Structure formats: C-alpha cells, structure tokens
PDB file of C-alpha atoms in Angstrom:
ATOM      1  CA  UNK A   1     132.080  -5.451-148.011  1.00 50.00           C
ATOM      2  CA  UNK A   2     130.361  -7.428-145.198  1.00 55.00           C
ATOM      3  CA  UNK A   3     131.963 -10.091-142.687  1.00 64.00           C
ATOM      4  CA  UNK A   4     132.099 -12.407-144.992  1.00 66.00           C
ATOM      5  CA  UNK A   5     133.478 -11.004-147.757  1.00 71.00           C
ATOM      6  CA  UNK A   6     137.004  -9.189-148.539  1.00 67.00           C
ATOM      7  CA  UNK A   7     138.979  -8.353-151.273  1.00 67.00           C
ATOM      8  CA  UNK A   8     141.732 -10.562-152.962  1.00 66.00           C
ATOM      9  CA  UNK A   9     144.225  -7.856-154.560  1.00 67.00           C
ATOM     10  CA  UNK A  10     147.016  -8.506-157.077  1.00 71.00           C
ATOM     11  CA  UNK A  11     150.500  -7.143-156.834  1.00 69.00           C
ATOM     12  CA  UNK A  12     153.473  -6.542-159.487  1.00 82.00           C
ATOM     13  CA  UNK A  13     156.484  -7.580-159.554  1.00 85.00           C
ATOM     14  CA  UNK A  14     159.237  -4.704-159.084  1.00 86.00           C
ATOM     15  CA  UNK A  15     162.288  -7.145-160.165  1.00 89.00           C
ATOM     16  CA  UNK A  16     160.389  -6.538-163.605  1.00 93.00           C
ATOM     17  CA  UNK A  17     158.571  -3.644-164.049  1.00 95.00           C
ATOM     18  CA  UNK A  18     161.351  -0.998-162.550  1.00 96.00           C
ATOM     19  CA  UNK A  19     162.518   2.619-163.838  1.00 97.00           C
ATOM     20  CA  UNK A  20     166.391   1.444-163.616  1.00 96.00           C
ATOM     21  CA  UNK A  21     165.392  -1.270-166.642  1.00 97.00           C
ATOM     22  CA  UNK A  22     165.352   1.676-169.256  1.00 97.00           C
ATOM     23  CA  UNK A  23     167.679   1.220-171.604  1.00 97.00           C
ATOM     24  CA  UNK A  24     168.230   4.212-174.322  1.00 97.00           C
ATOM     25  CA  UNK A  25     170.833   2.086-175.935  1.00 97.00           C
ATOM     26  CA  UNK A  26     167.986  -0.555-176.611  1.00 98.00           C
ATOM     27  CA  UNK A  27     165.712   1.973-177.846  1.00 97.00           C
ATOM     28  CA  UNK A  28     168.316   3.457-180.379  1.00 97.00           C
ATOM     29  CA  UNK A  29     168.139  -0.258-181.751  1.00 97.00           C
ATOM     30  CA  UNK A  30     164.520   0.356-182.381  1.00 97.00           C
ATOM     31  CA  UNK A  31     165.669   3.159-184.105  1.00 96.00           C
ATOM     32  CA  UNK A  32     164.438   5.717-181.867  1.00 96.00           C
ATOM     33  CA  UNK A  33     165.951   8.989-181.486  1.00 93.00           C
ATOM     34  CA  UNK A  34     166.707  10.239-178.025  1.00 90.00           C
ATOM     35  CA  UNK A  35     164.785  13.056-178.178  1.00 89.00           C
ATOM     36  CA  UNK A  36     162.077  11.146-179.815  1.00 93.00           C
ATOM     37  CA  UNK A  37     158.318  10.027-177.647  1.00 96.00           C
ATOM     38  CA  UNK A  38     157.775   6.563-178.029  1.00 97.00           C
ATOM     39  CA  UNK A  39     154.009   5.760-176.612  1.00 98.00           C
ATOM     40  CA  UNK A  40     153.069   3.084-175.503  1.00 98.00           C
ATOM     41  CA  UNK A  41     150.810   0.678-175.970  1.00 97.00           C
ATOM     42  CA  UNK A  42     150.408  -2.563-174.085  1.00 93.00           C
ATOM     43  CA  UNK A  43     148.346  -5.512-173.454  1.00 93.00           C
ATOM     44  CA  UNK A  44     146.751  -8.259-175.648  1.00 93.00           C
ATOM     45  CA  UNK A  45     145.950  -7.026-179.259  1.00 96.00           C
ATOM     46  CA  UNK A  46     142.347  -7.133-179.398  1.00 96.00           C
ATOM     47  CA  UNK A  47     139.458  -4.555-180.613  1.00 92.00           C
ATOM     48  CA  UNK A  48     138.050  -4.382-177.201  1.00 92.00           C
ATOM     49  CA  UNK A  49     141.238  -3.353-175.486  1.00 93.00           C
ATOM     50  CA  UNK A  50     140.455   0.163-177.533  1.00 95.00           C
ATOM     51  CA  UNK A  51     142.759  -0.377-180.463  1.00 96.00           C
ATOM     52  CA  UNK A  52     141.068   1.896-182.637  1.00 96.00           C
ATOM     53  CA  UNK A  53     141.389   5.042-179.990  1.00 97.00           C
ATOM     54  CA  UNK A  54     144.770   4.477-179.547  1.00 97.00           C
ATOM     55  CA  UNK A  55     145.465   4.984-183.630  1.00 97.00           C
ATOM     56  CA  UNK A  56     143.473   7.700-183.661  1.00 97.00           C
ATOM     57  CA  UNK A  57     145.040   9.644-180.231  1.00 98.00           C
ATOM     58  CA  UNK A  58     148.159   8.845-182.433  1.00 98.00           C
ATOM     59  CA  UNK A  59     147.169  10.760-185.429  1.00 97.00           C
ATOM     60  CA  UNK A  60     145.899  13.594-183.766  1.00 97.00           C
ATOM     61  CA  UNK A  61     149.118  14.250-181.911  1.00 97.00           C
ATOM     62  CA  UNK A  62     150.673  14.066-185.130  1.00 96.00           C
ATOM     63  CA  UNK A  63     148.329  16.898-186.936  1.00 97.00           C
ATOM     64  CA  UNK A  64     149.557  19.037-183.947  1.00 96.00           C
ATOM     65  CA  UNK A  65     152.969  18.530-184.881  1.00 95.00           C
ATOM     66  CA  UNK A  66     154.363  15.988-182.703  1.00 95.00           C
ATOM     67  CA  UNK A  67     156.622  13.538-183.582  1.00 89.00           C
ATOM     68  CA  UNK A  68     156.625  10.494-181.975  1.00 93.00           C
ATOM     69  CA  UNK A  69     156.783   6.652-182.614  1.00 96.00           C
ATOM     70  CA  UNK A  70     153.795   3.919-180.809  1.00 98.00           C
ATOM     71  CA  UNK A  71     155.612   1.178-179.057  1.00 98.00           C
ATOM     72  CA  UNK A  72     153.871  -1.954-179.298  1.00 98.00           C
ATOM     73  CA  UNK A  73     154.172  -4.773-176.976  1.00 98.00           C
ATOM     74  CA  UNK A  74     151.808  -7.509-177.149  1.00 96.00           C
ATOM     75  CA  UNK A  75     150.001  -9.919-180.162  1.00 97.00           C
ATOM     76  CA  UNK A  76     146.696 -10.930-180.724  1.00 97.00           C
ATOM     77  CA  UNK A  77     144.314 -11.219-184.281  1.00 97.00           C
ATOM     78  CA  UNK A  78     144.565  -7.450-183.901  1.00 97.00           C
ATOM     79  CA  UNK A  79     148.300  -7.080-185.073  1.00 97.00           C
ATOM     80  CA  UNK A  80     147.981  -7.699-188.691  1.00 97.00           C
ATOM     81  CA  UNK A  81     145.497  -4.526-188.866  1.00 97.00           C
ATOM     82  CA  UNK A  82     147.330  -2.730-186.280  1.00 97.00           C
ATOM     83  CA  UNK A  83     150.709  -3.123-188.540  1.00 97.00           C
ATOM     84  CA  UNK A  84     148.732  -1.650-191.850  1.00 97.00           C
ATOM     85  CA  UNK A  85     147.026   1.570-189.635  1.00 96.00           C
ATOM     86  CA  UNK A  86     150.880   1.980-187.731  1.00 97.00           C
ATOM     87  CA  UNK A  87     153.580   1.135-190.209  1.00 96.00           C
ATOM     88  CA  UNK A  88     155.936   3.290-188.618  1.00 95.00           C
ATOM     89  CA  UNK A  89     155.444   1.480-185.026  1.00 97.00           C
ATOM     90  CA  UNK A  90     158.103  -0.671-183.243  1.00 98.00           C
ATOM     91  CA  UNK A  91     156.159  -3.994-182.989  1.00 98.00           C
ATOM     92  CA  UNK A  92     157.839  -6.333-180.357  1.00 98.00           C
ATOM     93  CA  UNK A  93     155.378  -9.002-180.112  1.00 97.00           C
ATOM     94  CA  UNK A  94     154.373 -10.875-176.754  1.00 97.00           C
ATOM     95  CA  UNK A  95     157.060 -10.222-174.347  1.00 97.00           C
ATOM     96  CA  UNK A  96     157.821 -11.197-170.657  1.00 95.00           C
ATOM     97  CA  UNK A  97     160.280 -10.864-167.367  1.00 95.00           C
ATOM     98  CA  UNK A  98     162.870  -9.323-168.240  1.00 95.00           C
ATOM     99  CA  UNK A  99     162.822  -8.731-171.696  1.00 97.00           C
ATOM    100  CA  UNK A 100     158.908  -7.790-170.961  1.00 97.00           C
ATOM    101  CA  UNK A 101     160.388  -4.889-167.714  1.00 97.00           C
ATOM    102  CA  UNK A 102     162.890  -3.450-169.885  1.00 98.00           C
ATOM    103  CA  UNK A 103     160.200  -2.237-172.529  1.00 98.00           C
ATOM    104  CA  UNK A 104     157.400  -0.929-170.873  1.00 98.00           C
ATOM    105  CA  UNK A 105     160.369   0.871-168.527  1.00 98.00           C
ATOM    106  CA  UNK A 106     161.733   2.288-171.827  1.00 98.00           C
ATOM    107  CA  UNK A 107     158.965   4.069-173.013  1.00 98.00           C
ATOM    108  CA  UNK A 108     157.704   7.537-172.444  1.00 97.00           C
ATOM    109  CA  UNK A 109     154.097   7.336-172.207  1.00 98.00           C
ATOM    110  CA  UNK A 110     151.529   4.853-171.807  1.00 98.00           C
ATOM    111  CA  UNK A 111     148.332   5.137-173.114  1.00 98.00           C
ATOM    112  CA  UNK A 112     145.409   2.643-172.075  1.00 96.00           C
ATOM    113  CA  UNK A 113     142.063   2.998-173.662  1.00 95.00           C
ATOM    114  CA  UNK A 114     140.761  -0.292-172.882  1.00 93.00           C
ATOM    115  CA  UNK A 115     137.406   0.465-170.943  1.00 89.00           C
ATOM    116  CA  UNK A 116     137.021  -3.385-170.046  1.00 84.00           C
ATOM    117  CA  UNK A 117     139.677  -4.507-167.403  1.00 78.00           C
ATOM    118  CA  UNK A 118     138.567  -6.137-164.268  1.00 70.00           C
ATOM    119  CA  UNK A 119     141.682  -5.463-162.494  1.00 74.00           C
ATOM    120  CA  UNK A 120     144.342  -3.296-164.937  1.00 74.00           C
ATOM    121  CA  UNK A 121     147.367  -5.382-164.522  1.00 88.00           C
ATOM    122  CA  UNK A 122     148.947  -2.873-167.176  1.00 92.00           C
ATOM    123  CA  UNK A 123     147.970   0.133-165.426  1.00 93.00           C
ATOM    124  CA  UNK A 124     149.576  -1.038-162.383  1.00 93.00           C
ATOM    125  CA  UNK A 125     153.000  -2.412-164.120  1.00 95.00           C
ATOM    126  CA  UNK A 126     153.594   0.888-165.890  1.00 96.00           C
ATOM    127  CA  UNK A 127     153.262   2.583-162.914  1.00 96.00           C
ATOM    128  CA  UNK A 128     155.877   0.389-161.245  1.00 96.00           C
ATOM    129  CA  UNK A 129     157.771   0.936-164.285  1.00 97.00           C
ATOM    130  CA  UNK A 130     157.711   5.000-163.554  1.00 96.00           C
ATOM    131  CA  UNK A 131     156.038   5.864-167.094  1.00 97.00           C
ATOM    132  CA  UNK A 132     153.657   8.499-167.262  1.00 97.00           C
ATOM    133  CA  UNK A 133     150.300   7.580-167.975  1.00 97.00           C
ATOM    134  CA  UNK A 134     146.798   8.671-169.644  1.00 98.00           C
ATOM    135  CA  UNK A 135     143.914   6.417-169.469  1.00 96.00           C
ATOM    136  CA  UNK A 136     140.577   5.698-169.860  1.00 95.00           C
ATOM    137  CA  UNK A 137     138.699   7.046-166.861  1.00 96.00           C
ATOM    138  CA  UNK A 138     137.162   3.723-166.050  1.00 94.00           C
ATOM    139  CA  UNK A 139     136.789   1.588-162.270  1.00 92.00           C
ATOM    140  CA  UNK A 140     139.654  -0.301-163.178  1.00 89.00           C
ATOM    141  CA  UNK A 141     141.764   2.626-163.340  1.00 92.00           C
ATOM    142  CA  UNK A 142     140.290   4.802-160.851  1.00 92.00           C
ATOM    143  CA  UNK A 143     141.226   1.535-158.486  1.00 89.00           C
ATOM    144  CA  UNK A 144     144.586   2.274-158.924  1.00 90.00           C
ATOM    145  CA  UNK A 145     145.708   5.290-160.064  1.00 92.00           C
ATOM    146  CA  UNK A 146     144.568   9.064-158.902  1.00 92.00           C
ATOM    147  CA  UNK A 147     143.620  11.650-161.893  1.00 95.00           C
ATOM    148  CA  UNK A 148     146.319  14.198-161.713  1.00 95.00           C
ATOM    149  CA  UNK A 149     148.804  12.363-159.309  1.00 95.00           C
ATOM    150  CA  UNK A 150     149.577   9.046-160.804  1.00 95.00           C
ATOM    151  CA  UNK A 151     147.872   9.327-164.020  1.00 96.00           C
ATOM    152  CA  UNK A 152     145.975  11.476-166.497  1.00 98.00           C
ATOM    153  CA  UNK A 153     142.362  10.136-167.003  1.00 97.00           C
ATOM    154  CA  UNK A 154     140.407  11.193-169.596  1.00 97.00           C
ATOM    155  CA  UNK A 155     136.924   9.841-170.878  1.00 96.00           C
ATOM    156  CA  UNK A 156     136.368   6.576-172.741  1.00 91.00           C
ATOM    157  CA  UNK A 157     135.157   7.784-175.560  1.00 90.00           C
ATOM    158  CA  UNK A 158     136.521  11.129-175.770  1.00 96.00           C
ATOM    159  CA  UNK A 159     139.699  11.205-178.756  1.00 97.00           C
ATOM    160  CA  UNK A 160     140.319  14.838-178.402  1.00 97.00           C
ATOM    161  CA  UNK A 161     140.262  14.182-174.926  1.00 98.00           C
ATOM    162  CA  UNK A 162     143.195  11.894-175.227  1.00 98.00           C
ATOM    163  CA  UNK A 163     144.889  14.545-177.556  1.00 98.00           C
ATOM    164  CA  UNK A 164     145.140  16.892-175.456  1.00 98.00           C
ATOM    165  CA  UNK A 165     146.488  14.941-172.637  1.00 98.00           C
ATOM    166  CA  UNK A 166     149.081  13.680-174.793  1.00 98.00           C
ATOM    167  CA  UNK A 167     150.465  17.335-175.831  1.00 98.00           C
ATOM    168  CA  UNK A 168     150.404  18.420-172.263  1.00 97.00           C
ATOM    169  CA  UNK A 169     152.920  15.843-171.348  1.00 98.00           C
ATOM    170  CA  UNK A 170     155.004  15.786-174.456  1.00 97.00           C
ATOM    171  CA  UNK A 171     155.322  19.494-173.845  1.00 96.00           C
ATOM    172  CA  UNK A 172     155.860  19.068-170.203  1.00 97.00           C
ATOM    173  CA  UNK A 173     158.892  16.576-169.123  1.00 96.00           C
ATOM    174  CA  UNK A 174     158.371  17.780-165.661  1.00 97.00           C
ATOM    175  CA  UNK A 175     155.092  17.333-165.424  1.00 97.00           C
ATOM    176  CA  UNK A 176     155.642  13.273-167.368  1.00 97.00           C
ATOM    177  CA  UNK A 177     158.353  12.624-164.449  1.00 97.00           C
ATOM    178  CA  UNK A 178     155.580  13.798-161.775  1.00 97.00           C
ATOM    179  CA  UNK A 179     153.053  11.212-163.037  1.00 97.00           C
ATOM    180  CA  UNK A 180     155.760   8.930-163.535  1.00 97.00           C
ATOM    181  CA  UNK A 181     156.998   9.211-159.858  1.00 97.00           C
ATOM    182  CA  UNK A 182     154.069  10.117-158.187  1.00 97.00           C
ATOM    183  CA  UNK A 183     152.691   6.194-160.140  1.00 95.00           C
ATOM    184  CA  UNK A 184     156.016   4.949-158.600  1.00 95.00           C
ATOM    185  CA  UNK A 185     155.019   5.854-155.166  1.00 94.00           C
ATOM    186  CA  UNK A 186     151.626   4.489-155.561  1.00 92.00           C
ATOM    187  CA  UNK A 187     152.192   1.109-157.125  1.00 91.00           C
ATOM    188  CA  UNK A 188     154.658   0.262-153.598  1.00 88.00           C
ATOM    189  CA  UNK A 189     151.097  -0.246-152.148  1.00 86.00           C
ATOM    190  CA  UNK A 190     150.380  -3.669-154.120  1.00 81.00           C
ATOM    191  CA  UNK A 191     153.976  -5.558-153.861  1.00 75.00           C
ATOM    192  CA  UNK A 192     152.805  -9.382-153.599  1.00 62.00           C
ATOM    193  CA  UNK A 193     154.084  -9.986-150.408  1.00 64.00           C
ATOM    194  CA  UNK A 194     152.190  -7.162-149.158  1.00 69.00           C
ATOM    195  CA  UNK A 195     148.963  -8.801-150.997  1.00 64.00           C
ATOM    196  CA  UNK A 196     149.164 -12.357-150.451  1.00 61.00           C
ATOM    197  CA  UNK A 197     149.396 -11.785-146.165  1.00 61.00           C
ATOM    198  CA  UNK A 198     145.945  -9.877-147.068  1.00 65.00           C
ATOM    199  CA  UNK A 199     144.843 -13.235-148.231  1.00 68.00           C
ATOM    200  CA  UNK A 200     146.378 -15.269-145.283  1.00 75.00           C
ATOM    201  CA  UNK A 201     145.074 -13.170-142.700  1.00 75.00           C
ATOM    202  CA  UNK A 202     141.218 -13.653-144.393  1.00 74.00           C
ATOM    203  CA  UNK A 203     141.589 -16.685-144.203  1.00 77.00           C
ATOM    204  CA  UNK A 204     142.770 -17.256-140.168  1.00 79.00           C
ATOM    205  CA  UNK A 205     140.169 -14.857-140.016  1.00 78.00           C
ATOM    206  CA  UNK A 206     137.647 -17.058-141.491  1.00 76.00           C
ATOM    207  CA  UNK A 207     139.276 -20.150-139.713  1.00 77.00           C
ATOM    208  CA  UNK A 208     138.803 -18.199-136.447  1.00 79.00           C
ATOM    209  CA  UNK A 209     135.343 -17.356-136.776  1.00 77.00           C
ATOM    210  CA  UNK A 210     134.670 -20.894-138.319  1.00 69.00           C
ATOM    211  CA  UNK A 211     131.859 -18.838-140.021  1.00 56.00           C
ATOM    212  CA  UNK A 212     133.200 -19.174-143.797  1.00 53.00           C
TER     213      UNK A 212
END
C-alpha cells in the first residue's frame, strides 16, 4: 500500500456474536423445530443487499425437498415485500447486543448475497457467531473468509449456485460445524483490541516519520 498509506480494519465484538449465545429454547419460541434449518438472513432490508436471491435460494431448496424456515433479522422499506414473498419466516426486526448475538448464534446457516459491502460486518459477526456460511463470492467476502474453510462462496448471480450449496450443508452437519468452526478460528484475527493498536501504531509511525 505505499509508506503512506495502511489499512484501518474493523473488529467484532465476541461478548456478542459467540456460539455459547444459542439458545434452542428461544428458537422453539419461534416455533422452530429442533431438527428444523432456520437460514439466515441478516443485514439492513434493502433490494441491493440481494433480497430477491435470497427468496429465490429459498424456494429452490424447498423444490428439493428441504424443509426449513428463513430467519430474518433486520428492517428496512424492504420488509413489507419481504413478509408477502416469506410468510412463513420468523421476522425479528432490527436487533442489537445481546438480544442481536443470541440470534444470529441461533441460526444454522447464513446466507449473504449482497454483492455491495465495503467491509462485510455480517460476514465477519456470523463467523464469530460459529454459523456456517454461503456467500456471494465478492472482495468483501474474499477479505474475510476462505472458500471451503470458513465459508462457501458461490457466484453473485448464480441461484442454482446458491442451491446447491445450501443442500450440501443441510445434508452435511459435519461439514456446517467445519465452516462454522473453521469461521470461528478465523474471525479471532479481527478482535478490536487487536485492530485499534493497528491504528495506534500508524499513527506513532506517522508521528515518527513526521511525513503524514
């Protein structure tokens, strides 16, 4: 990146986005069964965040016989349309700490289609969260998570694509707990602490150098 240039990084917080927050008993409350997938799908309700590949990945899975239940979390002037395509979907609305942890932790799989994060903050907190993931095979992603270790990535545009991935890891719950801890593993790297002395030492650096 140059001398005078370096990158600012986020981090997640793993108070909030742990494994140990799933809660079964809170999903049965939802009306899920145990043996029952609930997918997820998080972030701000808007069509560019790939609302529209998410319903469809749904409905394929379906045709091949799945059963399984989207988990909503999030609101935005998407809902309303959302809630007509997905009436059998557990809508929870904009969530956070806590209450926000113990959701995303309680799922089974995340899906993110959204092909226009600059850093994916989700991506990252459902990997701290130990749920198995399939996304969009986009920089974002790629910046975080490795195809085949930490995540399943699939292309943008590619439904079937998504499909697919999903029945692999509804019919696999070894290989769901591999992405899930392999994700784990990988989202240690980006605890804030960790992040923010990145930050502090560019800037002594810059200090130092008096160059900035």
């Amino acid at each position: 990146l140059g001398k005078r240039t370096s990158v600012w990084g986020r981090g997640v917080d793993r108070a909030i986005f742990s494994p140990h927050l799933r809660d079964n008993a809170w999903r049965r409350q939802l009306g899920y069964r145990d043996d029952e997938i609930a997918v997820l799908l998080f972030g701000r309700l808007v069509r560019e965040k790939g609302l529209d590949t998410f319903c469809r990945v749904i409905e394929g899975a379906r045709a091949k016989g799945h059963a399984l239940r989207p988990l909503v979390v999030g609101d935005g002037p998407e809902r309303a349309r959302l809630e007509r395509r997905m009436p059998d979907a557990a809508f929870l609305g904009y969530l956070s700490g806590p209450e926000l942890g113990r959701a995303v932790a309680s799922a089974d799989i995340f899906i993110n289609p959204s092909q226009t994060e600059a850093f994916g903050n989700v991506t990252l907190e459902a990997m701290a969260a130990g749920v198995a993931q399939i996304a969009a095979d986009v920089p974002s992603v790629r910046a975080l998570a490795r195809h085949g270790h930490s995540a399943l990535l699939v292309p943008a545009d590619d439904t079937d694509a998504y499909v697919d991935a999903l029945d692999r890891l509804i019919r696999s719950p070894e290989r769901r707990r591999a992405l899930a801890q392999a994700g784990l593993a990988d989202a240690a790297r980006y605890e804030w602490p960790t992040m923010l002395a990145q930050v502090a030492q560019a800037y002594r650096r810059c200090l130092a150098e008096r160059t900035c």
